[in-house]
mmCIF file of C-alpha atoms in Angstrom:
data_model
loop_
_atom_site.group_PDB
_atom_site.id
_atom_site.type_symbol
_atom_site.label_atom_id
_atom_site.label_comp_id
_atom_site.label_asym_id
_atom_site.label_seq_id
_atom_site.Cartn_x
_atom_site.Cartn_y
_atom_site.Cartn_z
ATOM 1 C CA GLN A 569 34.863 176.601 11.025
ATOM 2 C CA LEU A 570 37.929 178.672 11.988
ATOM 3 C CA VAL A 571 39.925 178.282 8.681
ATOM 4 C CA SER A 572 36.747 178.651 6.707
ATOM 5 C CA THR A 573 35.944 182.013 8.324
ATOM 6 C CA GLN A 574 39.547 183.301 7.714
ATOM 7 C CA SER A 575 39.675 182.199 4.063
ATOM 8 C CA THR A 576 36.132 183.474 3.091
ATOM 9 C CA GLY A 577 36.753 186.792 4.948
ATOM 10 C CA ALA A 578 39.716 187.493 2.604
ATOM 11 C CA ALA A 579 37.871 186.525 -0.624
ATOM 12 C CA PRO A 580 35.820 189.046 -2.662
ATOM 13 C CA ALA A 581 32.025 188.558 -2.663
ATOM 14 C CA LEU A 582 29.981 187.984 -5.760
ATOM 15 C CA ALA A 583 27.239 190.427 -5.001
ATOM 16 C CA GLN A 584 26.481 193.409 -2.821
ATOM 17 C CA TYR A 585 28.534 192.213 0.163
ATOM 18 C CA ASP A 586 31.744 193.285 1.672
ATOM 19 C CA SER A 587 33.232 189.851 1.561
ATOM 20 C CA LEU A 588 32.484 186.336 0.576
ATOM 21 C CA TYR A 589 32.027 185.577 4.313
ATOM 22 C CA GLN A 590 29.296 188.016 4.515
ATOM 23 C CA GLN A 591 27.563 186.621 1.474
ATOM 24 C CA TRP A 592 27.943 183.051 2.948
ATOM 25 C CA LEU A 593 26.428 184.204 6.229
ATOM 26 C CA HIS A 594 23.546 185.894 4.486
ATOM 27 C CA LYS A 595 22.674 182.955 2.299
ATOM 28 C CA SER A 596 23.154 180.176 4.844
ATOM 29 C CA ASN A 597 22.164 181.719 8.201
ATOM 30 C CA PRO A 598 20.810 185.184 7.878
ATOM 31 C CA ASP A 599 19.530 185.410 11.353
ATOM 32 C CA GLY A 600 22.650 183.964 12.957
ATOM 33 C CA ASP A 601 26.064 185.031 13.933
ATOM 34 C CA GLU A 602 27.946 182.492 11.876
ATOM 35 C CA PRO A 603 27.483 180.843 8.541
ATOM 36 C CA THR A 604 26.105 177.329 8.508
ATOM 37 C CA LEU A 605 28.413 174.370 7.844
ATOM 38 C CA LYS A 606 26.891 171.034 6.746
ATOM 39 C CA SER A 607 28.211 167.559 7.276
ATOM 40 C CA LEU A 608 29.888 166.135 4.091
ATOM 41 C CA GLY A 609 28.138 162.863 3.440
ATOM 42 C CA SER A 610 29.604 160.970 0.503
ATOM 43 C CA GLY A 611 28.866 163.224 -2.475
ATOM 44 C CA SER A 612 32.444 163.514 -3.716
ATOM 45 C CA ASP A 613 36.041 162.142 -3.745
ATOM 46 C CA TYR A 614 36.491 163.047 -0.061
ATOM 47 C CA ALA A 615 34.253 160.301 0.950
ATOM 48 C CA ALA A 616 36.837 157.573 1.481
ATOM 49 C CA PHE A 617 39.113 159.934 3.453
ATOM 50 C CA ILE A 618 36.628 161.096 5.968
ATOM 51 C CA ASN A 619 34.372 158.035 6.193
ATOM 52 C CA MET A 620 37.023 155.367 6.353
ATOM 53 C CA GLY A 621 40.139 157.094 7.266
ATOM 54 C CA GLY A 622 38.803 159.669 9.679
ATOM 55 C CA ILE A 623 40.738 162.506 7.896
ATOM 56 C CA SER A 624 39.124 165.841 8.042
ATOM 57 C CA CYS A 625 37.970 167.268 4.730
ATOM 58 C CA ILE A 626 36.297 170.388 3.193
ATOM 59 C CA ASP A 627 33.950 170.735 0.275
ATOM 60 C CA LEU A 628 33.879 174.188 -1.408
ATOM 61 C CA THR A 629 30.632 174.696 -3.207
ATOM 62 C CA PHE A 630 28.640 177.464 -4.694
ATOM 63 C CA VAL A 631 24.844 176.910 -4.521
ATOM 64 C CA GLY A 632 22.621 177.911 -7.407
ATOM 65 C CA PRO A 633 20.918 176.588 -10.566
ATOM 66 C CA TYR A 634 23.027 173.781 -11.916
ATOM 67 C CA TYR A 635 21.330 171.407 -14.160
ATOM 68 C CA THR A 636 24.109 169.522 -15.898
ATOM 69 C CA TYR A 637 25.421 167.492 -12.911
ATOM 70 C CA HIS A 638 26.547 163.938 -13.983
ATOM 71 C CA THR A 639 25.740 164.635 -17.662
ATOM 72 C CA GLU A 640 27.892 165.061 -20.764
ATOM 73 C CA PHE A 641 26.859 168.763 -20.719
ATOM 74 C CA ASP A 642 28.879 169.354 -17.407
ATOM 75 C CA ASN A 643 31.780 170.873 -19.330
ATOM 76 C CA TYR A 644 33.889 174.088 -19.788
ATOM 77 C CA HIS A 645 31.483 175.281 -22.524
ATOM 78 C CA TYR A 646 28.544 175.273 -20.136
ATOM 79 C CA LEU A 647 30.618 176.703 -17.319
ATOM 80 C CA SER A 648 31.972 179.572 -19.384
ATOM 81 C CA ASN A 649 28.828 180.465 -21.176
ATOM 82 C CA TYR A 650 25.941 179.768 -18.785
ATOM 83 C CA ALA A 651 26.984 178.767 -15.197
ATOM 84 C CA ASP A 652 29.812 181.255 -14.543
ATOM 85 C CA PRO A 653 30.396 183.367 -17.699
ATOM 86 C CA ASP A 654 32.771 185.864 -15.933
ATOM 87 C CA MET A 655 34.420 183.021 -13.925
ATOM 88 C CA ASN A 656 33.860 185.092 -10.816
ATOM 89 C CA ALA A 657 32.521 182.152 -8.698
ATOM 90 C CA THR A 658 35.280 179.899 -9.934
ATOM 91 C CA LYS A 659 37.967 182.549 -9.132
ATOM 92 C CA SER A 660 36.526 182.940 -5.630
ATOM 93 C CA VAL A 661 36.501 179.176 -5.005
ATOM 94 C CA ALA A 662 40.133 179.001 -6.185
ATOM 95 C CA GLU A 663 41.120 181.916 -3.834
ATOM 96 C CA VAL A 664 39.385 180.345 -0.880
ATOM 97 C CA ALA A 665 41.060 176.988 -1.486
ATOM 98 C CA ALA A 666 44.339 178.769 -1.768
ATOM 99 C CA VAL A 667 44.061 180.613 1.599
ATOM 100 C CA VAL A 668 42.730 177.442 3.295
ATOM 101 C CA LEU A 669 45.819 175.523 2.131
ATOM 102 C CA PHE A 670 48.085 178.372 3.167
ATOM 103 C CA GLU A 671 46.605 178.741 6.592
ATOM 104 C CA LEU A 672 46.749 175.003 7.238
ATOM 105 C CA ALA A 673 50.388 174.931 6.117
ATOM 106 C CA ASN A 674 51.619 177.969 8.034
ATOM 107 C CA GLU A 675 49.549 178.476 11.128
ATOM 108 C CA ARG A 676 51.438 177.518 14.325
ATOM 109 C CA THR A 677 48.241 175.862 15.651
ATOM 110 C CA VAL A 678 45.892 173.859 13.410
ATOM 111 C CA PRO A 679 43.203 176.327 12.417
ATOM 112 C CA LEU A 680 40.248 174.135 12.889
ATOM 113 C CA SER A 681 37.679 174.732 15.599
ATOM 114 C CA ALA A 682 36.910 172.130 18.015
ATOM 115 C CA THR A 683 34.118 174.198 19.432
ATOM 116 C CA SER A 684 32.159 174.556 16.100
ATOM 117 C CA TYR A 685 32.546 170.864 15.543
ATOM 118 C CA ALA A 686 31.235 169.844 19.043
ATOM 119 C CA LYS A 687 28.389 172.380 18.914
ATOM 120 C CA TYR A 688 27.264 171.099 15.454
ATOM 121 C CA VAL A 689 26.997 167.553 16.972
ATOM 122 C CA SER A 690 25.145 168.950 20.006
ATOM 123 C CA ASP A 691 22.734 171.106 18.146
ATOM 124 C CA THR A 692 21.891 168.354 15.598
ATOM 125 C CA VAL A 693 21.179 165.804 18.196
ATOM 126 C CA LEU A 694 19.283 168.009 20.747
ATOM 127 C CA ASN A 695 17.082 169.508 18.072
ATOM 128 C CA SER A 696 16.055 166.130 16.661
ATOM 129 C CA ARG A 697 13.331 163.704 17.610
ATOM 130 C CA LEU A 698 15.855 161.256 19.014
ATOM 131 C CA LYS A 699 15.017 161.887 22.720
ATOM 132 C CA THR A 700 11.166 161.484 22.062
ATOM 133 C CA ASP A 701 11.786 158.330 20.083
ATOM 134 C CA LEU A 702 13.871 156.771 22.779
ATOM 135 C CA ALA A 703 11.501 157.844 25.518
ATOM 136 C CA GLU A 704 8.666 156.127 23.734
ATOM 137 C CA GLU A 705 10.548 152.869 24.166
ATOM 138 C CA ASP A 706 11.531 153.569 27.760
ATOM 139 C CA ILE A 707 15.172 154.115 26.753
ATOM 140 C CA ASP A 708 16.873 156.900 28.760
ATOM 141 C CA SER A 709 18.739 159.398 26.631
ATOM 142 C CA GLU A 710 20.284 161.307 29.486
ATOM 143 C CA ILE A 711 23.483 159.356 29.145
ATOM 144 C CA LEU A 712 23.907 160.602 25.511
ATOM 145 C CA GLU A 713 23.075 164.215 26.608
ATOM 146 C CA LYS A 714 25.508 164.180 29.336
ATOM 147 C CA ALA A 715 28.261 162.927 27.090
ATOM 148 C CA ILE A 716 27.445 165.668 24.485
ATOM 149 C CA ARG A 717 27.609 168.365 27.265
ATOM 150 C CA LYS A 718 30.972 167.054 28.316
ATOM 151 C CA PHE A 719 32.102 166.894 24.683
ATOM 152 C CA VAL A 720 31.104 170.633 24.140
ATOM 153 C CA ALA A 721 32.780 171.704 27.426
ATOM 154 C CA ASN A 722 36.034 169.849 26.613
ATOM 155 C CA ALA A 723 36.028 171.478 23.147
ATOM 156 C CA GLU A 724 35.635 174.931 24.637
ATOM 157 C CA GLU A 725 38.359 174.329 27.118
ATOM 158 C CA TYR A 726 40.605 173.126 24.375
ATOM 159 C CA GLU A 727 39.966 176.365 22.360
ATOM 160 C CA LYS A 728 40.595 178.635 25.405
ATOM 161 C CA SER A 729 44.115 177.154 25.615
ATOM 162 C CA ARG A 730 44.942 177.965 21.966
ATOM 163 C CA PRO A 731 46.340 181.466 22.556
ATOM 164 C CA LYS A 732 49.193 180.344 24.783
ATOM 165 C CA PHE A 733 50.387 177.908 22.034
ATOM 166 C CA GLU A 734 50.688 180.828 19.640
ATOM 167 C CA ASP A 735 53.726 181.916 21.695
ATOM 168 C CA GLN A 736 56.925 181.099 19.784
ATOM 169 C CA LYS A 737 58.624 180.257 23.045
ATOM 170 C CA ARG A 738 56.358 177.266 23.855
ATOM 171 C CA MET A 739 58.127 173.934 23.832
ATOM 172 C CA HIS A 740 57.895 172.088 20.576
ATOM 173 C CA MET A 741 56.468 168.842 22.077
ATOM 174 C CA GLU A 742 53.784 170.840 23.889
ATOM 175 C CA LEU A 743 52.711 172.348 20.551
ATOM 176 C CA ARG A 744 52.824 168.978 18.863
ATOM 177 C CA ARG A 745 50.565 167.541 21.535
ATOM 178 C CA TYR A 746 48.013 170.195 21.123
ATOM 179 C CA ASN A 747 47.906 169.973 17.364
ATOM 180 C CA ASP A 748 47.758 166.205 17.456
ATOM 181 C CA GLN A 749 44.643 166.361 19.546
ATOM 182 C CA MET A 750 42.925 168.370 16.775
ATOM 183 C CA LEU A 751 44.321 166.125 14.009
ATOM 184 C CA GLN A 752 43.083 162.967 15.780
ATOM 185 C CA MET A 753 39.618 164.294 16.733
ATOM 186 C CA GLU A 754 37.892 162.880 13.626
ATOM 187 C CA ARG A 755 39.858 159.586 13.866
ATOM 188 C CA SER A 756 38.910 159.250 17.541
ATOM 189 C CA SER A 757 35.362 158.483 16.396
ATOM 190 C CA SER A 758 36.321 155.504 14.301
ATOM 191 C CA THR A 759 35.015 152.224 15.640
ATOM 192 C CA ILE A 760 34.582 148.786 14.117
ATOM 193 C CA THR A 761 31.378 148.253 15.938
ATOM 194 C CA VAL A 762 29.269 150.924 14.174
ATOM 195 C CA PHE A 763 26.094 149.606 12.719
ATOM 196 C CA ARG A 764 26.500 150.250 8.941
ATOM 197 C CA ALA A 765 24.993 148.853 5.747
ATOM 198 C CA ASP A 766 28.505 149.559 4.349
ATOM 199 C CA PRO A 767 31.032 147.989 6.656
ATOM 200 C CA ARG A 768 33.797 150.120 5.127
ATOM 201 C CA ILE A 769 32.264 153.217 6.855
ATOM 202 C CA ASP A 770 33.296 153.187 10.539
ATOM 203 C CA THR A 771 33.144 156.725 11.746
ATOM 204 C CA CYS A 772 30.831 157.287 14.707
ATOM 205 C CA TYR A 773 30.264 161.119 14.646
ATOM 206 C CA PHE A 774 29.614 161.830 10.940
ATOM 207 C CA ALA A 775 28.833 159.456 8.030
ATOM 208 C CA PRO A 776 26.310 158.918 5.384
ATOM 209 C CA SER A 777 22.898 157.587 6.524
ATOM 210 C CA VAL A 778 21.887 154.280 5.010
ATOM 211 C CA LEU A 779 18.596 156.089 4.091
ATOM 212 C CA ASP A 780 20.481 158.727 2.070
ATOM 213 C CA SER A 781 24.048 157.862 1.061
ATOM 214 C CA TYR A 782 24.747 161.338 -0.225
ATOM 215 C CA SER A 783 23.793 163.372 2.937
ATOM 216 C CA GLY A 784 25.819 163.250 6.142
ATOM 217 C CA SER A 785 24.383 162.230 9.449
ATOM 218 C CA VAL A 786 25.453 162.724 13.041
ATOM 219 C CA PHE A 787 25.700 159.493 14.966
ATOM 220 C CA PRO A 788 24.553 157.599 11.891
ATOM 221 C CA GLY A 789 24.582 154.227 13.616
ATOM 222 C CA LEU A 790 22.255 155.431 16.303
ATOM 223 C CA PHE A 791 19.884 157.406 14.111
ATOM 224 C CA ASP A 792 19.712 154.580 11.425
ATOM 225 C CA ALA A 793 19.092 151.905 14.099
ATOM 226 C CA VAL A 794 16.216 154.077 15.534
ATOM 227 C CA VAL A 795 14.616 154.432 12.022
ATOM 228 C CA MET A 796 14.943 150.722 11.345
ATOM 229 C CA ALA A 797 13.620 149.802 14.709
ATOM 230 C CA LYS A 798 10.510 152.072 14.206
ATOM 231 C CA ASP A 799 9.929 150.623 10.829
ATOM 232 C CA SER A 800 10.059 147.074 12.182
ATOM 233 C CA ASN A 801 7.542 145.099 14.206
ATOM 234 C CA ASP A 802 10.307 143.179 15.916
ATOM 235 C CA PRO A 803 11.038 144.624 19.443
ATOM 236 C CA ALA A 804 14.477 143.078 19.314
ATOM 237 C CA HIS A 805 15.631 145.823 16.878
ATOM 238 C CA TRP A 806 15.536 148.248 19.834
ATOM 239 C CA ASN A 807 18.429 146.165 21.350
ATOM 240 C CA GLU A 808 20.605 147.435 18.410
ATOM 241 C CA VAL A 809 19.456 151.039 19.326
ATOM 242 C CA LYS A 810 20.641 150.443 22.944
ATOM 243 C CA LYS A 811 23.947 149.200 21.558
ATOM 244 C CA GLN A 812 24.448 152.216 19.300
ATOM 245 C CA LEU A 813 23.650 154.532 22.193
ATOM 246 C CA THR A 814 26.334 152.956 24.226
ATOM 247 C CA ILE A 815 28.773 153.315 21.372
ATOM 248 C CA ALA A 816 27.809 156.979 20.913
ATOM 249 C CA THR A 817 28.496 157.837 24.549
ATOM 250 C CA TRP A 818 31.603 155.711 24.948
#
């Protein structure tokens, strides 16, 4: 969220907005204070990096009518004559990508937000039917909710300490340790015990659901196991749910 906010704030908008950030906010979350970020899923070439390597990725996309996806008509002629005749959207995407790369390369602390990451996980889980589905099978979800609250609190504490590392006088190893915590955040969710239809995908926090390989899911092993257990008449399937609940809170 942090580097996305900085880069879109510097890019020109395509409509009647002061910046691309304001346009993004209005289109994705008009009643909120921050634009909405979505989980990546597996819809592009970043899939192997984030789902198998635990490497943070970003997908820059303009949303609108686009009917040539995965066809021979998805070419420069269509782009320059119909989709983006003035190349304004294309130019903005390039500018945002350039600023993102510049900020990642030059900022003293890694410009990614642990807080927005943790809150996305929290909001997605707590606003879902998961607690109800587990309660119907007498499975206590409090252990997961407690772990999520701790995750959010730790992320907030991490971000509070960011300003002191902006000081050029800080020891190199202290700064390295701080940045490594952010760099390893995604990889820390990797586990070989996640229940997946595709065994190559081993990330616990975010990954494609077996029900929709394009869209991303939070705690996919847990949510997929719940769906499969509900669709099955075999009570033993809920043992997999309990296992995934343990993995998610570990």
